Coordinates of C-alpha atoms and ligand atoms in Angstrom, one line a residue:
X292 CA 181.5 116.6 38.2
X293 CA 182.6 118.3 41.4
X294 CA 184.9 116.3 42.9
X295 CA 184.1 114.8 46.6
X296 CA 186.1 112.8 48.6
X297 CA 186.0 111.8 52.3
X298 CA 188.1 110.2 55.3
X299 CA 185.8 108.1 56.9
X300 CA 187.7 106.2 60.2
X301 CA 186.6 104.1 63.3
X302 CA 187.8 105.4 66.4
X303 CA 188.5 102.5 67.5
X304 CA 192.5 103.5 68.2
X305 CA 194.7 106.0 68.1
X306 CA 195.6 108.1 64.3
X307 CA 198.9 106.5 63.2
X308 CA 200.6 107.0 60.0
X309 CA 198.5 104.2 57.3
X310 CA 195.5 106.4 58.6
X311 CA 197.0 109.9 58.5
X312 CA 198.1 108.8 54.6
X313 CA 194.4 108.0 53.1
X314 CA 193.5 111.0 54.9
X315 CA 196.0 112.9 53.1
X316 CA 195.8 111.4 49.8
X317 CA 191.5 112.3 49.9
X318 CA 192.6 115.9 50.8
X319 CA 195.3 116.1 48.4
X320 CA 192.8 114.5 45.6
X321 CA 189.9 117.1 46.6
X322 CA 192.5 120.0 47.1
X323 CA 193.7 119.2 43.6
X324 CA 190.4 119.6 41.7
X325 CA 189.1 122.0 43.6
X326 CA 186.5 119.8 45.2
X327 CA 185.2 118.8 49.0
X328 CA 186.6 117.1 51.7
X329 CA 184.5 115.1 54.0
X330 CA 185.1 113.9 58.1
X331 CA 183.4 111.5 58.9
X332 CA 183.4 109.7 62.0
X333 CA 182.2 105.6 61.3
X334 CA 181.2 104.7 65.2
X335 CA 178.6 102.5 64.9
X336 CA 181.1 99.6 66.8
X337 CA 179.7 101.2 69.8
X338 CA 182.0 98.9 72.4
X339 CA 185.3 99.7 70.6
X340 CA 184.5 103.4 69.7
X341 CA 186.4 105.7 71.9
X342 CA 186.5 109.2 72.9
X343 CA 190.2 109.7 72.9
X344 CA 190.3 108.2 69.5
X345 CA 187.8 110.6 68.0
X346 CA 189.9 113.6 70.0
X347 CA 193.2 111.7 68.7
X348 CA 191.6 112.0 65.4
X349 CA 189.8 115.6 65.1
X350 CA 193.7 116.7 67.1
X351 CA 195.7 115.1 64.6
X352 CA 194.0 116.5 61.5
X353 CA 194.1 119.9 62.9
X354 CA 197.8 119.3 63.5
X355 CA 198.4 118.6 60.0
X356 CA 196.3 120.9 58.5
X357 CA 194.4 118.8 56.6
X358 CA 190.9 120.9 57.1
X359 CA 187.8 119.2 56.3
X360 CA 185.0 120.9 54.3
X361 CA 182.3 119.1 55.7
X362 CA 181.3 117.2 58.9
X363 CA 182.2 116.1 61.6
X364 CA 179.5 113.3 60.3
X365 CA 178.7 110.7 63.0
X366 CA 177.3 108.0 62.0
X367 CA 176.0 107.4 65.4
X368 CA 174.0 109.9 65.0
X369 CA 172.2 109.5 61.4
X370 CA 170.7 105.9 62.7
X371 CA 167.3 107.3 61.8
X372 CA 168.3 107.5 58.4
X373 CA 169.8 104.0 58.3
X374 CA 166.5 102.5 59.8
X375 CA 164.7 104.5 56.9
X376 CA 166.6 102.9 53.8
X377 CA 166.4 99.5 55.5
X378 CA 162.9 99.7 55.8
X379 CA 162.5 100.8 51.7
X380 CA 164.7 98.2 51.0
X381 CA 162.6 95.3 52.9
X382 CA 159.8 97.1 51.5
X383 CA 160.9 96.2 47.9
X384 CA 162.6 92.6 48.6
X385 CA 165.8 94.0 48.5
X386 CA 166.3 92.8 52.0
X387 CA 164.8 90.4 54.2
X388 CA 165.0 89.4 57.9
X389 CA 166.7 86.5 59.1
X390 CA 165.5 84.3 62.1
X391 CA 168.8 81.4 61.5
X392 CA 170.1 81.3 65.2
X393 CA 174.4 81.1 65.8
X394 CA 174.0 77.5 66.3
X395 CA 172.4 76.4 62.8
X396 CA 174.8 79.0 60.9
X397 CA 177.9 77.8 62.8
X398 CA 176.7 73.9 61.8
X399 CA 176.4 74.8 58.8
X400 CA 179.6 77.1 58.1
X401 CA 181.6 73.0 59.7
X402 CA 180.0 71.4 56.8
X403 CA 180.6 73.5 54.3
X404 CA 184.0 73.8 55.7
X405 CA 184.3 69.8 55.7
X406 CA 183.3 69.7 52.3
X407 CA 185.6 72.1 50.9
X408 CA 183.2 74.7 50.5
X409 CA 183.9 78.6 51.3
X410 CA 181.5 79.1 53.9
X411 CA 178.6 80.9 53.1
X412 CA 175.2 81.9 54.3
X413 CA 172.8 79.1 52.5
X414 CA 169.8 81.9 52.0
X415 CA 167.7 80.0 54.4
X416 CA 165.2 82.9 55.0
X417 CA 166.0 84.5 51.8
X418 CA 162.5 83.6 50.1
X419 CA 160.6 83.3 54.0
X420 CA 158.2 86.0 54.7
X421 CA 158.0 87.2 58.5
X422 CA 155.7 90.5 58.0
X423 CA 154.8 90.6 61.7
X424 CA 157.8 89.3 63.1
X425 CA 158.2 90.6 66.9
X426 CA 160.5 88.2 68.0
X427 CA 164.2 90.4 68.7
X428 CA 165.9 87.8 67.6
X429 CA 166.6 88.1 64.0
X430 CA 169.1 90.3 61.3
X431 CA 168.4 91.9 58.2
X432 CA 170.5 90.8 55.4
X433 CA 170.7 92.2 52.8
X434 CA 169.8 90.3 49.1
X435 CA 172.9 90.1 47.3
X436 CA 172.6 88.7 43.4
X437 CA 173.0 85.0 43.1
X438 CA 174.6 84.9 39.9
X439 CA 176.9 87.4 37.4
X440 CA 179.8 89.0 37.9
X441 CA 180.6 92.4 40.1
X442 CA 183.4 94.3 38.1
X443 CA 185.2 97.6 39.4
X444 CA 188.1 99.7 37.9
X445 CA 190.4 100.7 41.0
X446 CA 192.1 104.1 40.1
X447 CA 195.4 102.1 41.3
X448 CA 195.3 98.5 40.3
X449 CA 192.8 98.6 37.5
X450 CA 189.8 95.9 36.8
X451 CA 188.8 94.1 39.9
X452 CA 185.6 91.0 39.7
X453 CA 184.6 89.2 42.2
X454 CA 181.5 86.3 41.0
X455 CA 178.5 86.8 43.1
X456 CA 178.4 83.1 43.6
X457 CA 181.2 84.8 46.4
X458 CA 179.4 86.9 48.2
X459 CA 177.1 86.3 51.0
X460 CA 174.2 87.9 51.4
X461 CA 175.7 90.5 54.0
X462 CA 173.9 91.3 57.4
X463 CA 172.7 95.0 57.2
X464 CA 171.3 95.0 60.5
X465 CA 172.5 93.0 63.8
X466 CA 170.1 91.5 66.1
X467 CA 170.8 94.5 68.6
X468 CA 169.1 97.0 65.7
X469 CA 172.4 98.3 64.8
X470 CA 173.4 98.8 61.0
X471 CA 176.5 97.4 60.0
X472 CA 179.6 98.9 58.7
X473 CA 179.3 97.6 55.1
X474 CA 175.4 99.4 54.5
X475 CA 176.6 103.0 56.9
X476 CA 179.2 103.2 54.4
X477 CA 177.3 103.0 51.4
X478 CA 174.3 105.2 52.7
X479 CA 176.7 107.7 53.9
X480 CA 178.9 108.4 50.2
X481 CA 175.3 108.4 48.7
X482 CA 174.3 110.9 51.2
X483 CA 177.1 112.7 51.0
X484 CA 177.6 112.5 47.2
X485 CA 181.1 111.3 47.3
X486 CA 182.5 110.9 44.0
X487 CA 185.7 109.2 45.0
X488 CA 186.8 106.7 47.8
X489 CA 190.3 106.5 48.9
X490 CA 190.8 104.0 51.6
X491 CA 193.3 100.9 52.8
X492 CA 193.5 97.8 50.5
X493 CA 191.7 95.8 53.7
X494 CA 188.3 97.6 52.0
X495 CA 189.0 95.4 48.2
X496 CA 186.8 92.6 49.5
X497 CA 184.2 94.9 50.6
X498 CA 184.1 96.9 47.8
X499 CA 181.6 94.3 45.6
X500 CA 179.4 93.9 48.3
X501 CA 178.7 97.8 48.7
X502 CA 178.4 98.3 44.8
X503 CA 175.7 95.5 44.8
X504 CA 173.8 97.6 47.5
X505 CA 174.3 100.8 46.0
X506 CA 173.2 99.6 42.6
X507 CA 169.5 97.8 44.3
X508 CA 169.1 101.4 45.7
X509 CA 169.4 102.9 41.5
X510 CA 172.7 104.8 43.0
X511 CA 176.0 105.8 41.1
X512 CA 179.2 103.9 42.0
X513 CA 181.7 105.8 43.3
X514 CA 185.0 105.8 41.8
X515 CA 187.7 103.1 44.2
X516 CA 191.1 103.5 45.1
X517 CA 192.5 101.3 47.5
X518 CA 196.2 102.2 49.1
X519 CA 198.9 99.2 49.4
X520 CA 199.7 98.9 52.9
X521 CA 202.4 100.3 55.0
X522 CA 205.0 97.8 57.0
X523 CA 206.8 98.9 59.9
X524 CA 210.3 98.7 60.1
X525 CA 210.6 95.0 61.0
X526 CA 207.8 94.3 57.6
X527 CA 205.1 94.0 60.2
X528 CA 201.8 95.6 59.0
X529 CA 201.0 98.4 61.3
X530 CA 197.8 98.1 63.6
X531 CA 196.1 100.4 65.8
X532 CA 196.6 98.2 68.2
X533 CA 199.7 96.6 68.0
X534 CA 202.2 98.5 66.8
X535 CA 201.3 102.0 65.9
X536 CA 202.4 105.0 66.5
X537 CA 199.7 107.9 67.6
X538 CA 200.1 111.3 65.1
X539 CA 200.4 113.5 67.7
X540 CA 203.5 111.8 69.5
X541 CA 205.3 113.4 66.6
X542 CA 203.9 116.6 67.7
X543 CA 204.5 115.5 71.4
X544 CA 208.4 114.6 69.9
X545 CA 209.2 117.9 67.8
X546 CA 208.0 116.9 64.4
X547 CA 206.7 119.6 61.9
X548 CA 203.7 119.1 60.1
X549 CA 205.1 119.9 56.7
X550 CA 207.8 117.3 57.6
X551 CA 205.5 114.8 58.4
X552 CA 203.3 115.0 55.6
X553 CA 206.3 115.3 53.2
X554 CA 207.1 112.3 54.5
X555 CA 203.8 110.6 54.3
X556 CA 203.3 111.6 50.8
X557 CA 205.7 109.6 49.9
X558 CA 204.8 106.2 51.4
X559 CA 203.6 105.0 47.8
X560 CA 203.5 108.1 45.8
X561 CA 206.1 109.3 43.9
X562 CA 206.9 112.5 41.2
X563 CA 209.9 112.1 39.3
X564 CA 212.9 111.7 41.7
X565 CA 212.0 114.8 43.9
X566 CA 211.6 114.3 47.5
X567 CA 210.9 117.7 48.9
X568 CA 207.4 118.8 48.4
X569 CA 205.8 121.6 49.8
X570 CA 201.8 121.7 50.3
X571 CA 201.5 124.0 47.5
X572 CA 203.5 121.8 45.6
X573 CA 201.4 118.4 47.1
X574 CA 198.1 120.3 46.0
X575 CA 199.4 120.8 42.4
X576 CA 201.1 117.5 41.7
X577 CA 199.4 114.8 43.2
X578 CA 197.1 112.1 41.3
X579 CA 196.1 108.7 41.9
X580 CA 197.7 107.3 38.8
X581 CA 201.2 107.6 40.3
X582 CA 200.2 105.9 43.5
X583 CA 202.2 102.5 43.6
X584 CA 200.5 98.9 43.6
X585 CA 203.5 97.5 46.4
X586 CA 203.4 98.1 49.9
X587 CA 205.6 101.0 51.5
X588 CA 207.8 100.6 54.6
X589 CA 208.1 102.9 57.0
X590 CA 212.0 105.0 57.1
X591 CA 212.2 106.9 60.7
X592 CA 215.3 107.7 59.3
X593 CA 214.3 109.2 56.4
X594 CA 211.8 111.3 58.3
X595 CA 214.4 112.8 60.5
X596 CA 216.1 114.1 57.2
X597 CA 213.4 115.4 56.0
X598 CA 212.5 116.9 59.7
X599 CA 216.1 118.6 59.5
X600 CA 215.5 119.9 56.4
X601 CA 212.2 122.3 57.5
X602 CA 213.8 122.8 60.3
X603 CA 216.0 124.8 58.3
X604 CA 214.7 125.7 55.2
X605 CA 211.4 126.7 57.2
X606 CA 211.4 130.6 57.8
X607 CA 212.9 131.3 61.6
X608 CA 210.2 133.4 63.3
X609 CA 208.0 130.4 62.4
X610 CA 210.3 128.0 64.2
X611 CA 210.9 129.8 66.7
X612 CA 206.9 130.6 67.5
X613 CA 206.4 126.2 67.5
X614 CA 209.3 125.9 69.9
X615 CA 208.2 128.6 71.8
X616 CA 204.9 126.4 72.3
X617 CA 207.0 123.2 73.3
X618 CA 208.9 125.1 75.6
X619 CA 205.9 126.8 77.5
X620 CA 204.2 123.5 77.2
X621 CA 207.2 122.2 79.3
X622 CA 207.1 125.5 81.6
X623 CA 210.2 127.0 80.5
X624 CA 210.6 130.4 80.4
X625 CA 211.7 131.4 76.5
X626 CA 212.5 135.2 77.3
X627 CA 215.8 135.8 75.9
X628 CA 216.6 135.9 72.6
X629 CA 215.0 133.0 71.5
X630 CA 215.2 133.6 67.8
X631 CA 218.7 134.6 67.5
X632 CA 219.1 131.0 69.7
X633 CA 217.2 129.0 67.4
X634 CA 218.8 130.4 64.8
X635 CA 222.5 128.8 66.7
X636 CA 221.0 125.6 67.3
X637 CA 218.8 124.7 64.2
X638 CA 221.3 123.4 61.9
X639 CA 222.9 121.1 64.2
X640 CA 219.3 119.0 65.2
X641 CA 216.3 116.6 64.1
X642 CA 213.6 117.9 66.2
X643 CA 212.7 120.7 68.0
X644 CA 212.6 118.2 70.8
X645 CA 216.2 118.2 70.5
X646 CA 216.8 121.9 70.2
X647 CA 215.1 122.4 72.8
X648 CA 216.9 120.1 74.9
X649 CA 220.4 121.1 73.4
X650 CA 220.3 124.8 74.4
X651 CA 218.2 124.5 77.9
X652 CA 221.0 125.9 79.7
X653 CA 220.2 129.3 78.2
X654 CA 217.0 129.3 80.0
X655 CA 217.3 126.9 83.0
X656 CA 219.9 126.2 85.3
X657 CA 221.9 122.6 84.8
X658 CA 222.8 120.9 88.1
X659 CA 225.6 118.6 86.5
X660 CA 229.3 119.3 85.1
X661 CA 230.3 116.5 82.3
X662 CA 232.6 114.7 85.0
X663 CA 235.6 114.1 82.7
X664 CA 235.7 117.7 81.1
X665 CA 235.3 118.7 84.9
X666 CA 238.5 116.7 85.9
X667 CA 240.3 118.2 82.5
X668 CA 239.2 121.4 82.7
X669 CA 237.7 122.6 85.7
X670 CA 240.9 122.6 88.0
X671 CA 242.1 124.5 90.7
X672 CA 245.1 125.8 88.1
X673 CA 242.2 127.4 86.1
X674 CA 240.3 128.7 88.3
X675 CA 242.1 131.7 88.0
X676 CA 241.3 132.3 84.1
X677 CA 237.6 131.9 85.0
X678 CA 238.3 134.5 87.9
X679 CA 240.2 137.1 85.3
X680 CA 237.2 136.5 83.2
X681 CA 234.4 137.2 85.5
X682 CA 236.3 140.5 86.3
X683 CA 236.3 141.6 83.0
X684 CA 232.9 140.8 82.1
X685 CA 231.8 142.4 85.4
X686 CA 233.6 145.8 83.7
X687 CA 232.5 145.2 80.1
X688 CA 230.2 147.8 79.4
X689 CA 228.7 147.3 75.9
X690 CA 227.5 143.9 75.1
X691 CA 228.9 143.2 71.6
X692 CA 230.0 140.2 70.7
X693 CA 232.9 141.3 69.5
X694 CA 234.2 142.5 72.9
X695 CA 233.7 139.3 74.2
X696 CA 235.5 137.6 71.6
X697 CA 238.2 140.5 72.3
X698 CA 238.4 140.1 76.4
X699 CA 238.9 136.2 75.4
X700 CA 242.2 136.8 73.1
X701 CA 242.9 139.4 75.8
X702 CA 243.3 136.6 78.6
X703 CA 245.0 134.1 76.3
X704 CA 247.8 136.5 75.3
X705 CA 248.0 137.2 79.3
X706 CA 248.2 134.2 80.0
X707 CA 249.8 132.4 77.4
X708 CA 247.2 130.0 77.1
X709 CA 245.7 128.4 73.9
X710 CA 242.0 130.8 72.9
X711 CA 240.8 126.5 72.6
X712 CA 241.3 125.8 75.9
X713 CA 240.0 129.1 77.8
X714 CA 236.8 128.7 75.4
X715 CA 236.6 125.2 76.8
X716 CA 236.7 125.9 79.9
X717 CA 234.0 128.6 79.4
X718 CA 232.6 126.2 77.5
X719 CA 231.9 124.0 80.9
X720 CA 231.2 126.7 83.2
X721 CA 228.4 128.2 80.9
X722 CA 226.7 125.0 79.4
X723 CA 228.0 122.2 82.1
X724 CA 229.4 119.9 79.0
X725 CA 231.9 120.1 76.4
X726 CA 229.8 120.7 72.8
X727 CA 228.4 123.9 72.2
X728 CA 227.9 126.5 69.1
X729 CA 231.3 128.8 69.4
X730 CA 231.3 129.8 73.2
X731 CA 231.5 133.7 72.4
X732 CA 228.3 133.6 70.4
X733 CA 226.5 132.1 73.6
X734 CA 228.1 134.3 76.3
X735 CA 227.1 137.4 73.8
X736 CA 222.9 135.7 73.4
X737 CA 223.0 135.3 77.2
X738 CA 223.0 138.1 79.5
X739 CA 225.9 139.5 81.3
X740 CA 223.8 138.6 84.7
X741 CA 223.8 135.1 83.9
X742 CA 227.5 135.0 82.7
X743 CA 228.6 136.0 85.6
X744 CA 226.2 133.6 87.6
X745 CA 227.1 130.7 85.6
X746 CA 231.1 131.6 85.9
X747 CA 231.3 132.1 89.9
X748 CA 228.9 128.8 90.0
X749 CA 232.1 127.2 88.0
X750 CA 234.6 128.7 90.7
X751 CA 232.9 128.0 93.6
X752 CA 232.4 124.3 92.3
X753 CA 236.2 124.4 91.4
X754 CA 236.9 125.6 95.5
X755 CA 234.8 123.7 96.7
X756 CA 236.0 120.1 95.5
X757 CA 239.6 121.4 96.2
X758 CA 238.8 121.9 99.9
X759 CA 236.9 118.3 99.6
X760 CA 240.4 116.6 97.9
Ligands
LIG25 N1 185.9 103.1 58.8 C1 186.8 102.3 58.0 C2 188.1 102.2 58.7 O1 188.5 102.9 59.6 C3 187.0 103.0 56.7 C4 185.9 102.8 55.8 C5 186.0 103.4 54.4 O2 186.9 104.2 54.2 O3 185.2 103.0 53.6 O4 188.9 101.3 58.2

């Protein structure tokens, strides 16, 4: 059996993390056995289906990696072929149309409440014949077994029955003509020949109701798994669109891919005690047996470590090509020596968001000193170590760093002043605030032109508060 599995969503919201996981675990699963992976696109909620979700969705994926074999199916546009099954299946009793108006059914549904009952459809039209029917008005429901049980082994929690006595007979058809989400699903992983669905536990009580279809139409059942949920970090279940966070903010907020999905993997499934996996790694250790039964929380914290750690274990040119993209996203020129400047900054950061925002002032000027380090360090008394500097940098004729570092010990054995506070003060001048990688490592990545730019900015901004004072 070749394995098949698919990611089926709504895009009905934004991709957030629960969604991004059964998408990952299907791709994992089909990657594994060298099977197929199916997109398919479940937008037959006309009113809540969305462009930007389906963009949010086809984005995300591509983001991730997490390539598709087959599709983009939508079921939008296979209606025909809905309308064709449904008309077999009326054809041979399987289902029948229903002419109950909202009133009677909601009477009803109060009295069997009152009594105690579950409410239930009371098969009013299931034995009626309406051969000509013209009227608009009217469903097709589908006939669901009155008696039995409906038994299915989920990979992940094992034997699941539900008595048929439960289930309604389900409305395959709305009284617009539209097929409903429980009968598209099963048409489509018969169509499609999927031989395993992975999807959120909200899809157990569903699960009976499409076997029972599948088995009138002679079809093989599937194989189930159904994920715990995820909680947010308050316990809150996460909801499109409540509290959920859209896949490619973590793009938008300097996440890696092979962070994220590290992370993601592990939100209920678990080898060993190791916690770094790479996709090669994800391919050839992943099964649905070790997927947990309890819910998972989500750890932002957690993901940042494991952000940290591809930042740096990741090879540099590669890091340096993805903030390259952030940074000419944001218009920022990247020119000089961007991958020795990574290379400063990388081990010190979360994101690239934060890289990038720790070494702008090698590629944009800052407008602001840090106040206090200004009234510390950028006095009128030291103005003159910033002009002895600027002179000899102006002369400086090879750009080593170890010149610089010399022309620093130079000036504090001068001027008897401590090589910590000269760097500091260069320190301000250069960046505008008080942490930075060694200050001779930044003067040496940055050109002598902008040195010297960024040192007379600090003298005139020296003079020109001491003529103020
Ligand atoms: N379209 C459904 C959803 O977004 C998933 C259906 C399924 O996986 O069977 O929740």
């Amino acid at each position: 059996m070749k394995v098949k599995t698919r990611f089926a969503p709504s895009p009905t919201g934004n991709l957030h993390i629960g969604s991004i996981r059964t998408a990952l675990y299907s791709w994992l699963f089909s990657r594994h056995y060298n099977g197929k992976f199916v997109l398919r696109i479940e937008d037959t909620d006309i009113q809540r289906s969305e462009t930007i979700s389906i963009n949010s969705i086809l984005n995300g994926l591509k983001w991730l990696g997490l390539n598709w074999d087959e599709g983009p199916y939508f079921q939008s546009k296979r209606l025909g072929r809905y309308k064709e099954v449904i008309n077999n299946m009326l054809k041979k009793g399987d289902a029948y149309i229903c002419v109950c108006s909202s009133k009677i059914l909601e009477e009803t549904r109060i009295k069997q409440m009152m009594k105690g009952d579950k409410p239930r459809y009371p098969g009013t039209c299931r034995n009626l014949s309406f051969k000509n029917f013209h009227n608009n008005d009217y469903v097709i429901r589908f006939k669901n077994p009155l008696f039995g049980k409906i038994s299915f082994k989920d990979e992940i929690r094992g034997e699941i029955t539900f008595n048929n006595e439960e289930l309604d007979d389900l409305i395959i058809q709305r009284s617009n003509g539209m097929p409903t989400y429980n009968f598209c699903v099963v048409i489509d992983d018969l169509d499609m020949n999927i031989t395993h669905v992975i999807r959120g536990e909200d899809h157990i009580n569903n699960t009976p109701r499409q076997i029972n279809i599948l088995k009138s139409l002679g079809a093989k059942i599937p194989i189930y798994a159904h994920l715990s949920m995820i909680l947010d970090e308050n316990g809150k279940k996460i909801s499109k669109r409540k509290n959920a966070v859209n896949i490619l903010d973590y793009y938008e907020n300097g996440f890696l891919p092979e962070a994220l999905l590290n992370y993601i993997i592990r939100l209920g499934w678990s080898y060993k005690n190791q916690e770094i996996f790479s996709i090669l790694e994800m391919k050839k250790l992943f099964n649905l047996k070790s997927i947990s039964k309890s819910s998972s929380i989500i750890n932002t914290k957690k993901l940042l470590w494991l952000n940290k750690y591809y930042i740096n274990h990741l090879p540099l040119q590669y890091i340096s090509t993805l903030i390259k993209k952030h940074m000419n996203n944001q218009n920022m020129n990247s020119d000089t020596n961007l991958m020795s400047v990574v290379n400063l900054f990388r081990n010190r950061c979360y994101t690239l968001k934060e890289i990038i925002r720790s070494f702008y002032y090698f590629y944009e000027e800052f407008n602001f000193f840090d106040q206090i380090a200004v009234e510390n360090y950028l006095t009128l008394e030291n103005c003159r170590i910033l002009e002895e500097f600027y002179k000899k940098i102006e002369k400086l004729s090879i750009w080593e760093h170890i010149e610089i570092s010399r022309i620093i010990n130079s000036l504090s054995e001068a001027m008897q002043i401590k090589v910590n506070i000269i760097n500091m003060i260069l320190r301000i001048s250069i960046t505008g605030n008080v942490h930075s990688p060694s200050i001779s490592t930044i003067i040496y990545l940055m050109n002598k032109e902008k040195i010297l730019f960024r040192i007379q900015k600090a003298i005139n901004y020296i003079q020109n508060i001491s003529t103020k004072n």
